XYZ file of C-alpha atoms in Angstrom:
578
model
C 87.381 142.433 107.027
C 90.683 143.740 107.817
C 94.121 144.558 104.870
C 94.318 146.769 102.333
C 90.793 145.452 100.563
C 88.851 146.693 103.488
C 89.621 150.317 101.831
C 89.615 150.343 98.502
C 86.895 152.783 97.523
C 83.878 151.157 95.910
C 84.124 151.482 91.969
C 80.892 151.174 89.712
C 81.098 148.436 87.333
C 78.658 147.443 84.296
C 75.842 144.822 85.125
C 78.138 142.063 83.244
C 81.397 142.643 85.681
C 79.083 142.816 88.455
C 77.753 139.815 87.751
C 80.830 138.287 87.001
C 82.392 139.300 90.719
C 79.496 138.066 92.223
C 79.624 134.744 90.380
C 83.475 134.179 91.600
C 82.553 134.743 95.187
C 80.171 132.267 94.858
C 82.770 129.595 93.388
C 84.428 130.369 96.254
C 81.843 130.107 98.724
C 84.117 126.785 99.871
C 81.204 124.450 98.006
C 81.671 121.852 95.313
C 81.064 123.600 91.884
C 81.764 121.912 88.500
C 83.250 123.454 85.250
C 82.186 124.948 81.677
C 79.517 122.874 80.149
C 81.913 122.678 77.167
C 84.511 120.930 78.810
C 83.841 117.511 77.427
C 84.350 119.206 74.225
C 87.480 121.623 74.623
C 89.562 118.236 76.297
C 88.135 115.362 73.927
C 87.305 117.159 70.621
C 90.276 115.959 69.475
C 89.416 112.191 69.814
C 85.997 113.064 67.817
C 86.693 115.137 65.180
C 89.518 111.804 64.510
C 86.606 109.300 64.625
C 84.295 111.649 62.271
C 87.580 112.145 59.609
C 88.212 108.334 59.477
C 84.193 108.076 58.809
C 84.884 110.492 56.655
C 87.801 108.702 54.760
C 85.611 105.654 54.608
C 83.068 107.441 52.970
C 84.591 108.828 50.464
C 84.311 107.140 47.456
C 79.984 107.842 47.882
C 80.469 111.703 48.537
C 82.307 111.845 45.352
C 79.785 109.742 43.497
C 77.102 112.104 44.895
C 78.829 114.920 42.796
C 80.632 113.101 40.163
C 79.443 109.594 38.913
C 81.858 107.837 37.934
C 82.718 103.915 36.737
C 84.964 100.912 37.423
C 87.985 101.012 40.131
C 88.123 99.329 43.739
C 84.945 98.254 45.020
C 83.938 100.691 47.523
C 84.115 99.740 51.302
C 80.459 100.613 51.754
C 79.654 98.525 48.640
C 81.192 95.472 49.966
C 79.678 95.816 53.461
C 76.246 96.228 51.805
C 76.514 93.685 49.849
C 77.248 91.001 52.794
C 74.986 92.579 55.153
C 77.417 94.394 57.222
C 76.432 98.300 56.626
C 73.646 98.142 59.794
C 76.027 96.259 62.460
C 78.983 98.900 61.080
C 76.877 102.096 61.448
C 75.638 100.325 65.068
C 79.126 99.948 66.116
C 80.138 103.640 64.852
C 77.698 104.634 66.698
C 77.929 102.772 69.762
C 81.645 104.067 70.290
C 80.302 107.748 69.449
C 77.853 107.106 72.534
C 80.204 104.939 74.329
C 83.036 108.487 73.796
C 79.917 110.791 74.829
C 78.931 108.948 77.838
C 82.486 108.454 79.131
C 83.317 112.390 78.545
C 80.055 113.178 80.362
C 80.781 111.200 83.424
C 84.435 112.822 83.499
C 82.469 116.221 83.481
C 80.056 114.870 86.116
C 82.632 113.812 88.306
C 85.147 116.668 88.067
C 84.368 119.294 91.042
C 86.612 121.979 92.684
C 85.715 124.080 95.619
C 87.953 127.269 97.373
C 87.619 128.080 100.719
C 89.430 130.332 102.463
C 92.660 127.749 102.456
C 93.025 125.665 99.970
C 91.697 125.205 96.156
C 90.451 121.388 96.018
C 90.169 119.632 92.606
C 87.928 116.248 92.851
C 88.344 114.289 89.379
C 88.273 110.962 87.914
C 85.616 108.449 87.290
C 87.262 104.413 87.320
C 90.260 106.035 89.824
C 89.768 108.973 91.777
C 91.757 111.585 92.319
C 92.011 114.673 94.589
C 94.478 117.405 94.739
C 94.575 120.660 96.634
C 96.522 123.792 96.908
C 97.440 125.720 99.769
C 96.644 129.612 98.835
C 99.564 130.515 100.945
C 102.068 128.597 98.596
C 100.372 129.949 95.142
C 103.522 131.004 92.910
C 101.425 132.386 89.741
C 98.070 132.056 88.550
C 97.173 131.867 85.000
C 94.315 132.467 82.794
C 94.940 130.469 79.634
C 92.726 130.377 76.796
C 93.417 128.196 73.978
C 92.050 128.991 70.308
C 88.476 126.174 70.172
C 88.073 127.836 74.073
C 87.739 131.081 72.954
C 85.043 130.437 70.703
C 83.186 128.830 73.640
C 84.470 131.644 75.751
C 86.246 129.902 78.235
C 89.213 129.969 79.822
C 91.514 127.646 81.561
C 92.508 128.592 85.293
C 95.757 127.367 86.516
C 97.205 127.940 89.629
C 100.374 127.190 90.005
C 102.720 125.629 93.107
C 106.545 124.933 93.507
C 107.550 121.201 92.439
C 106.703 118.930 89.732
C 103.482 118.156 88.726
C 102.035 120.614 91.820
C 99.601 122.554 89.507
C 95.305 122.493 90.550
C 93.898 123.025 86.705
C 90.119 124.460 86.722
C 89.761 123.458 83.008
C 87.545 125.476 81.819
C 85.657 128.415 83.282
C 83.233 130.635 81.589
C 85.975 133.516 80.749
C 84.377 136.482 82.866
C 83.536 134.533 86.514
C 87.467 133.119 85.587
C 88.989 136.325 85.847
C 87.402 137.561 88.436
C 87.694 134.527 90.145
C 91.736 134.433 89.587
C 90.944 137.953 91.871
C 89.040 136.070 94.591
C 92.129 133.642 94.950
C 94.720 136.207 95.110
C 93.090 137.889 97.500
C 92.667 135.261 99.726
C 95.879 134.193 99.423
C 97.154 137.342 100.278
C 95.428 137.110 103.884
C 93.434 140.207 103.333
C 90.322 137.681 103.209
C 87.359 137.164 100.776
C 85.231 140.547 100.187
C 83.664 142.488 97.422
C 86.157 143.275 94.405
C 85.453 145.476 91.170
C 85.994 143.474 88.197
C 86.943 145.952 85.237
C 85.798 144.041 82.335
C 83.342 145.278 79.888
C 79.454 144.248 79.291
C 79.150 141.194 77.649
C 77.075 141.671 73.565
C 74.016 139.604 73.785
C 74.064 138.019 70.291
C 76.135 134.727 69.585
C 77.933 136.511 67.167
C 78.674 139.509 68.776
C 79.490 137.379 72.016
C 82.285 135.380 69.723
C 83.447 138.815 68.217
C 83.823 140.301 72.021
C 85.990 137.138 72.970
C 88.570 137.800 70.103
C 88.729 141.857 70.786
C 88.452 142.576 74.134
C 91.039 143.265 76.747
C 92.722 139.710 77.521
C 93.172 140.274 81.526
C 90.323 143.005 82.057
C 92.875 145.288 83.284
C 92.853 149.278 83.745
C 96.329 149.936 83.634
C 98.537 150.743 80.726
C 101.407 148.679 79.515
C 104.576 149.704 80.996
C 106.117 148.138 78.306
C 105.020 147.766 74.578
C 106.815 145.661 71.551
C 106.495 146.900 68.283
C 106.263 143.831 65.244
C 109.449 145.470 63.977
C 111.072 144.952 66.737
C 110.182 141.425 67.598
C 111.114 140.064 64.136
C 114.425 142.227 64.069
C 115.309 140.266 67.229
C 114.669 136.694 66.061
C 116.350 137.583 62.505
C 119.682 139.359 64.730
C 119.717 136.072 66.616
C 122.666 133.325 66.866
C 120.023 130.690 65.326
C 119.147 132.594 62.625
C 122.615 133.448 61.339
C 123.536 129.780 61.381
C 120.363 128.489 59.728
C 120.669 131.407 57.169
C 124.848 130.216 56.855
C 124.354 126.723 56.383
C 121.182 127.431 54.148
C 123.401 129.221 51.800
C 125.968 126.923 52.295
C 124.008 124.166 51.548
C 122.526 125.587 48.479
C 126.142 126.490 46.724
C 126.987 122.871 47.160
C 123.759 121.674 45.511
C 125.032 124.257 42.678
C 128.580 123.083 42.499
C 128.669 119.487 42.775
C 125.090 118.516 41.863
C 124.451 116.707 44.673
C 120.562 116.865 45.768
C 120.589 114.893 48.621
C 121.452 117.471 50.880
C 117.884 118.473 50.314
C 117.085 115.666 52.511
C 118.746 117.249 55.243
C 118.288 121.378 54.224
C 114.307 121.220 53.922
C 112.990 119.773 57.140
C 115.351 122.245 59.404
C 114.293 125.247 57.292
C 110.899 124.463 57.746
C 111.417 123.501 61.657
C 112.989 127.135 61.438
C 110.159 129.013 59.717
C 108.400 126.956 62.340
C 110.411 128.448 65.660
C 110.178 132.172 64.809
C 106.753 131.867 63.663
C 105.727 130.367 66.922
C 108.003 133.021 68.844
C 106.137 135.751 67.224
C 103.344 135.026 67.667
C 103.515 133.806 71.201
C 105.239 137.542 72.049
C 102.578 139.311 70.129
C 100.250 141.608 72.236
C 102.802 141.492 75.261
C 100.851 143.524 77.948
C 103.325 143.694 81.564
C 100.467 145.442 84.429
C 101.672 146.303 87.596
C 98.969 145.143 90.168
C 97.785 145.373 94.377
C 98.373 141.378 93.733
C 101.564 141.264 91.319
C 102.607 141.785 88.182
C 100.687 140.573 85.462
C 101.875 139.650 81.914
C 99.773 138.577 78.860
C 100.787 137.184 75.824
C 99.780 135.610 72.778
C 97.587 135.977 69.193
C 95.389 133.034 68.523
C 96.046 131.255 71.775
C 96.368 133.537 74.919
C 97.787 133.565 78.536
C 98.146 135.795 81.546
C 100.032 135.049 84.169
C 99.995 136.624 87.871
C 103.087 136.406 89.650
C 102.369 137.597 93.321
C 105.036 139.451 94.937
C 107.881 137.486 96.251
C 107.243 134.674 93.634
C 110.436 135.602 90.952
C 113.780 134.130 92.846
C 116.447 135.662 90.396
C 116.098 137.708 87.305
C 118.470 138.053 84.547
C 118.525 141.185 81.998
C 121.011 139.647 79.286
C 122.057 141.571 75.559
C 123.744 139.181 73.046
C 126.671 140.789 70.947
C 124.211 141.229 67.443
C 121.621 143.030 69.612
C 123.980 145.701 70.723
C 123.941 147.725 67.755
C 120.170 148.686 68.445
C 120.355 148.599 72.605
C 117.688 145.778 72.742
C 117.844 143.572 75.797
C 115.738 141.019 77.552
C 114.030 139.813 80.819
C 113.992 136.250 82.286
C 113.477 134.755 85.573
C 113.708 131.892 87.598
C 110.372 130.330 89.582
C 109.435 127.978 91.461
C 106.572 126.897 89.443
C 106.254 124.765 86.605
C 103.622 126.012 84.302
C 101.404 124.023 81.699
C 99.928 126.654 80.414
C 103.065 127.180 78.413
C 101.934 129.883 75.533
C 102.091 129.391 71.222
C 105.967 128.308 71.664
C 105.211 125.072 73.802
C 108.059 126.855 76.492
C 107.754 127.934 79.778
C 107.332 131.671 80.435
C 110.451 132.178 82.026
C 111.142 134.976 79.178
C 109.098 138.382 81.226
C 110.521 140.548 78.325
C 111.204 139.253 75.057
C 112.739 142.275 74.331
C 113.010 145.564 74.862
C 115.089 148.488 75.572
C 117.067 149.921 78.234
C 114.314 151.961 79.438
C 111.965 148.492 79.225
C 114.367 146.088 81.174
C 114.721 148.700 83.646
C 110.768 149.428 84.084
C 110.518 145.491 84.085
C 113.441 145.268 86.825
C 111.545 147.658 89.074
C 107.915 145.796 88.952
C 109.295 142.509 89.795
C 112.055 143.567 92.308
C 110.061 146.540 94.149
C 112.212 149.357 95.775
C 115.509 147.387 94.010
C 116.697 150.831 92.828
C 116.255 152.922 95.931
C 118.235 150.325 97.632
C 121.087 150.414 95.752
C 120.807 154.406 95.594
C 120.550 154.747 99.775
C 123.148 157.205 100.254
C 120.739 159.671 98.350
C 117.463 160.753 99.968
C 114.428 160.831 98.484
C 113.317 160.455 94.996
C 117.510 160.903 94.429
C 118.172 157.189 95.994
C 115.895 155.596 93.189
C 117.706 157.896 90.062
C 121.029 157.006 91.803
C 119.792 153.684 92.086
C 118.954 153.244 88.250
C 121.707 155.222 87.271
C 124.115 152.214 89.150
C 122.301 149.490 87.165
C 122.892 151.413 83.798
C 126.418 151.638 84.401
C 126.224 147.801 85.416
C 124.772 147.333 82.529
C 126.963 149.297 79.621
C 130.288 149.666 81.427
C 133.087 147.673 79.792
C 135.412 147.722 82.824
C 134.659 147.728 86.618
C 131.227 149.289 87.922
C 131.119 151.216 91.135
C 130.292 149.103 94.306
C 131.435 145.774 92.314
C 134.080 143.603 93.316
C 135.606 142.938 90.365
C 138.298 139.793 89.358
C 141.736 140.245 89.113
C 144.007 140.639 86.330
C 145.246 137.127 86.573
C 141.238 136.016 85.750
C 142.313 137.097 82.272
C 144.124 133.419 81.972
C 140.211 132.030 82.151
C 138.739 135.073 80.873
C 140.149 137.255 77.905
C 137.544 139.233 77.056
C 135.390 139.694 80.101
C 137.949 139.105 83.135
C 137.356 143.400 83.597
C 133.413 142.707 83.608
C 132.692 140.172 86.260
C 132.121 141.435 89.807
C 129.485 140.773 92.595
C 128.274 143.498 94.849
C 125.927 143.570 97.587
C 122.660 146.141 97.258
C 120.034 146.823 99.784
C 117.873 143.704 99.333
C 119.367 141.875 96.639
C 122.290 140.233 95.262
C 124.190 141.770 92.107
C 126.679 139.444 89.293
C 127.938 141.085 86.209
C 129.622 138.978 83.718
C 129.998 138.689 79.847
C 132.178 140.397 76.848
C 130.255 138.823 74.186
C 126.807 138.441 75.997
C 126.416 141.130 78.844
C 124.627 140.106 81.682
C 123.251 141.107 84.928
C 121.581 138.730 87.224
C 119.823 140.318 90.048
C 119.037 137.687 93.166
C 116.559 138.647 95.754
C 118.380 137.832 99.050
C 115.241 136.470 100.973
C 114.647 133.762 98.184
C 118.669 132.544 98.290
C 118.745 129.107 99.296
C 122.263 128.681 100.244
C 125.598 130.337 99.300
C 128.458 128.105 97.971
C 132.372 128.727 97.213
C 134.199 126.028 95.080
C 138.027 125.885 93.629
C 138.900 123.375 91.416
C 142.855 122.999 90.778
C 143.193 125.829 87.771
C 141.425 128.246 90.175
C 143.015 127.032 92.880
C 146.698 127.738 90.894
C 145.498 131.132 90.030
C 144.383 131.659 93.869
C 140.592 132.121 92.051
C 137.424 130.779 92.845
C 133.255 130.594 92.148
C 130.562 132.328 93.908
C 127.478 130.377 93.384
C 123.551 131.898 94.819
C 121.461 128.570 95.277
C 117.878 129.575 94.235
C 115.238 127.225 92.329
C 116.252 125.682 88.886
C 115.402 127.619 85.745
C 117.357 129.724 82.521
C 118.763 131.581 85.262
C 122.340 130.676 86.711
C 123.360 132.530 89.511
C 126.926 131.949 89.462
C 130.393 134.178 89.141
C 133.805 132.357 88.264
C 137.322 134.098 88.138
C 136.966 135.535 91.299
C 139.388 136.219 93.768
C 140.162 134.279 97.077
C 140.305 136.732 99.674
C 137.301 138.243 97.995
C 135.388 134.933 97.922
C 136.204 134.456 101.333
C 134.472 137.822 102.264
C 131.852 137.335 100.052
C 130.876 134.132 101.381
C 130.105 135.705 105.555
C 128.501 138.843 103.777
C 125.924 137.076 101.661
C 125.316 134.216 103.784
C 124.827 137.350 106.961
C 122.564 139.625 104.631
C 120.749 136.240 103.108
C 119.114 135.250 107.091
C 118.728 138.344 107.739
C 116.260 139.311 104.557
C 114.813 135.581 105.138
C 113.862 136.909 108.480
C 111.824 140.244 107.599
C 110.447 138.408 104.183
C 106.637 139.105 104.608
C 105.764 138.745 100.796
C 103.893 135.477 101.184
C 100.863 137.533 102.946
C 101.412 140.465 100.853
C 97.993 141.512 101.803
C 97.784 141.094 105.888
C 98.159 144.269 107.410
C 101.414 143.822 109.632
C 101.130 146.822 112.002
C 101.882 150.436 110.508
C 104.896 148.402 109.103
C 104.278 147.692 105.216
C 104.518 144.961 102.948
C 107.967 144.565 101.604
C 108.548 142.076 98.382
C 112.177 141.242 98.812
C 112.990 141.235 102.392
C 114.053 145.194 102.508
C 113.614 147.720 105.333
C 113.685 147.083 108.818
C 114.270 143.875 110.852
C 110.574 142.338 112.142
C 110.504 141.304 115.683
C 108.988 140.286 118.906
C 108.477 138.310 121.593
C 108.059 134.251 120.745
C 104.824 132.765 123.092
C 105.812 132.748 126.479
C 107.684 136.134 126.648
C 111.431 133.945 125.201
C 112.701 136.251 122.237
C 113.320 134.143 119.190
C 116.766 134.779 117.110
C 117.268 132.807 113.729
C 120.666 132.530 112.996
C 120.527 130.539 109.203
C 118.162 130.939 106.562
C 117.268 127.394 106.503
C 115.413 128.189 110.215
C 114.146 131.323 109.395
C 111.802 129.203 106.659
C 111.327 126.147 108.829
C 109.931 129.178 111.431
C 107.695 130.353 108.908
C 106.766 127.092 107.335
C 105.689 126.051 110.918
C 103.731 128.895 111.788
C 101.849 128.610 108.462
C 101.269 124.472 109.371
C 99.495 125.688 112.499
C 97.104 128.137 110.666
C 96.277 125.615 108.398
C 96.040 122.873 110.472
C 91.877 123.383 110.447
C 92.305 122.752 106.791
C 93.751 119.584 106.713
């Protein structure tokens, strides 16, 4: 075996994470396996525990009886189909749709199969209509390890590997929680190129009593990992943020408002309308907190990983190259106390979507300075030394960080920013002084916002296109927009109020440095060795060339051909796959 995993040192492990690592490699021994045993249960327990409460309900009126006798009333349901000789075909058909329910879930189980070869995941499922979907490891976005509150008392876990588009996901649903994580490992490193192998799986020995087995599930380490926290969120700090928050003022405001009205004019229907959206808000920050409680961010060989969540968990791998644009934004209450937060864009559309029902598009709920920053650097690798290249050494980062910070707090102009003209104060009062693009190293920088300060970082090797529009105000003002086409998502990579000539430049420059980091991208085999030449995340460092087959040297001169290049290359290695 050749990469990086070839190596790595062996580690000693206890007999359980030994046995888990040897289980994933043999899920992924490319044969059909199926999943958790409790499966049936974790995906249709719903459905039965319905059926048993409506028995339940029906049966009411004797359970009572059973424990207080009492007279008179309704005739009982029971009563009447006893007394026309109905109670044995009821109980029959009760039971028949029990069996009928227990049958149908153990055929689903039967007949749902994965297998992972060195190529693709492949999900088989379905019983009446089949259905088969696979999942190029080359083209994984994140993976995620989700485990919802009835799997964790199973100990399972939900494995979900996630691919760009709609509806692209290949759900294992569920795993046994140990051979999951370490089989989330197997599939990273496959799809890194450094091949199948041996890995050290860093979780602890598994108690042999049922109890102490259920008490293990709810204590240990959610993701098995070594490494500390680069970033850790007090409960202080996460409810301060949702009470200093736009929502909460205005529920609190119209709460109050509402309330003095009742007082005044006596007039208790606006009860109708208070109630419900203060309990919908009680609702949203209790499902916030507890979705951001135990936030764990763990740099990795195979990404970052970030895990979340009380009663019902998730951790998420993102490999590198997988995060198109991040934004670190600060609304005006959270200024005060210098708290800030993360989000991204991706391509991927996950289900495993965490206590809030959302998306994790939110990498740092929030944080400060020092935590944006530390998130900034995991998920855009070598961003500050970059920025900081006219200093050598460990000075380019510091200048580097020191850049972003004054990005970041500076009220007027930052240094290498292009900032708008005084005639963008017509469009923008407060925060004409603030916007301004620049152009660092591997990535694409837009400040912006008075009242909500903003920085939106854009790796230039995922930019999809560069666009320029003027609308007739702009156009008057001889201003214009900078838009950075990257995949949909909270992110908005997009600059208004600035100036023509300006746009003009910007427009060659950022199209130029866009192919160019398309070209020497080689994050989407993060593991391959590539010569003495090493892995780069975001397109930085030198150009990558060489001769195309048949001694002709190949030039890409858009970004669009630099990824139909790749994407062909990739359709001939997997063309044994198909």
């Amino acid at each position: 075996m050749t990469g990086p995993a070839a190596s790595a040192p062996d580690v000693e492990v206890p007999a359980a994470a030994a046995a888990a690592a040897a289980s994933a490699r043999g899920l992924a021994d490319g044969e059909w396996h199926r999943l958790h045993p409790a499966t049936p249960l974790l995906k249709g327990g719903i459905a039965l525990l319905a059926i048993i409460g409506v028995v339940l309900a029906n049966l009411r009126e004797r359970l009572v009886e059973l424990f207080l006798p009492r007279g008179g009333g309704p005739e009982d349901p029971l009563d009447f189909a006893l007394r026309h000789g109905w109670l044995g075909w009821g109980l029959l058909a009760v039971l028949g749709v029990l069996l009928a329910l227990v049958l149908g879930y153990w055929l689903s189980w039967r007949m749902h199969s994965f297998r992972i070869t060195d190529d693709v995941v492949e999900v088989r499922s379905g019983v009446v209509f089949r259905r088969n979907r696979r999942a190029r490891l080359d083209r994984i976005q994140s993976i995620n390890v989700a485990r919802p509150l009835l799997a964790r008392l199973f100990g399972a876990s939900k494995l979900e590997i996630n691919q760009a588009g709609q509806d692209a996901n290949v759900n294992l649903e569920y795993l046994h929680r140990d051979p999951a994580l370490a089989l989330r490992g197997e599939v990273l490193r496959r799809a890194s190129g450094a091949g199948s192998g041996p890995a050290a799986v860093a979780t602890a020995a598994r108690p042999g009593a049922l109890v102490d087995r259920a008490v293990h599930e709810f204590t240990a380490g959610e993701d098995g990992d070594q490494g500390e926290s680069v970033v850790r969120i007090p409960v202080s700090r996460l409810l301060g943020s949702i009470l200093l928050s736009g929502y909460t003022l205005f529920v609190l405001v119209s709460g109050a408002a509402s309330f003095v009205g009742i007082a005044m004019f006596q007039e208790y229907v606006v009860l109708v309308a208070v109630l419900p959206a203060l309990i919908a808000f009680a609702g949203v920050t209790a499902s916030k907190l507890l979705r951001s409680l135990q936030y764990r961010i763990v740099p990795g060989r195979d990404g970052v990983r970030v895990s979340y969540g009380f009663a019902s968990t998730t951790s998420e791998t993102l490999p590198p190259g997988r995060v198109h644009s991040v934004r670190i934004a600060q609304p005006l209450l959270w200024r005060p106390v210098g708290w800030w937060q993360v989000q991204v864009n991706r391509a991927s559309h996950s289900s495993a979507q965490g206590a809030a029902g959302q998306a994790n598009t939110t990498l740092l709920p929030v944080g400060t300075m020092e935590d944006a920053l530390a998130v900034l650097a995991l998920l855009l690798p070598g961003l500050e030394g970059s920025l900081g290249q006219g200093a050598a050494g460990s000075g380019a980062a510091d200048r580097g960080r020191g850049l972003l910070e004054l990005a970041l707090l500076a009220a007027g102009g930052a240094p290498g920013f292009s900032s708008s003209p005084r005639r963008a104060a017509w469009l923008r009062p407060f925060s004409w002084r603030r916007n301004g693009a620049a152009l660092g190293g591997s990535a694409a920088l837009l400040r912006k916002g008075a009242v909500w300060r903003s920085l939106t970082i854009v790796p230039l090797a995922r930019v999809q296109s560069v666009a320029v529009r003027q609308g007739p105000v702009l156009r008057a003002l001889d201003l214009g927009v900078l838009q950075l086409h990257t995949v949909a998502g909270p992110v908005r990579p997009t600059l208004g109020a600035v100036d023509r000539a300006q746009l003009d430049a910007d427009f060659a420059r950022y199209a130029a440095a866009a192919v160019a980091a398309t070209r020497d991208d080689t994050s989407e085999r993060w593991g391959r060795s590539v010569g003495a030449e090493p892995v780069r995340s975001g397109g930085s460092g030198a150009p990558r060339g060489g001769p195309a087959p048949g001694g002709a040297t190949t030039t890409r001169t858009d970004a669009d051909g630099a990824v139909a290049d790749r994407a062909a290359d990739d359709d001939e290695r997997m063309g044994g796959a198909r």
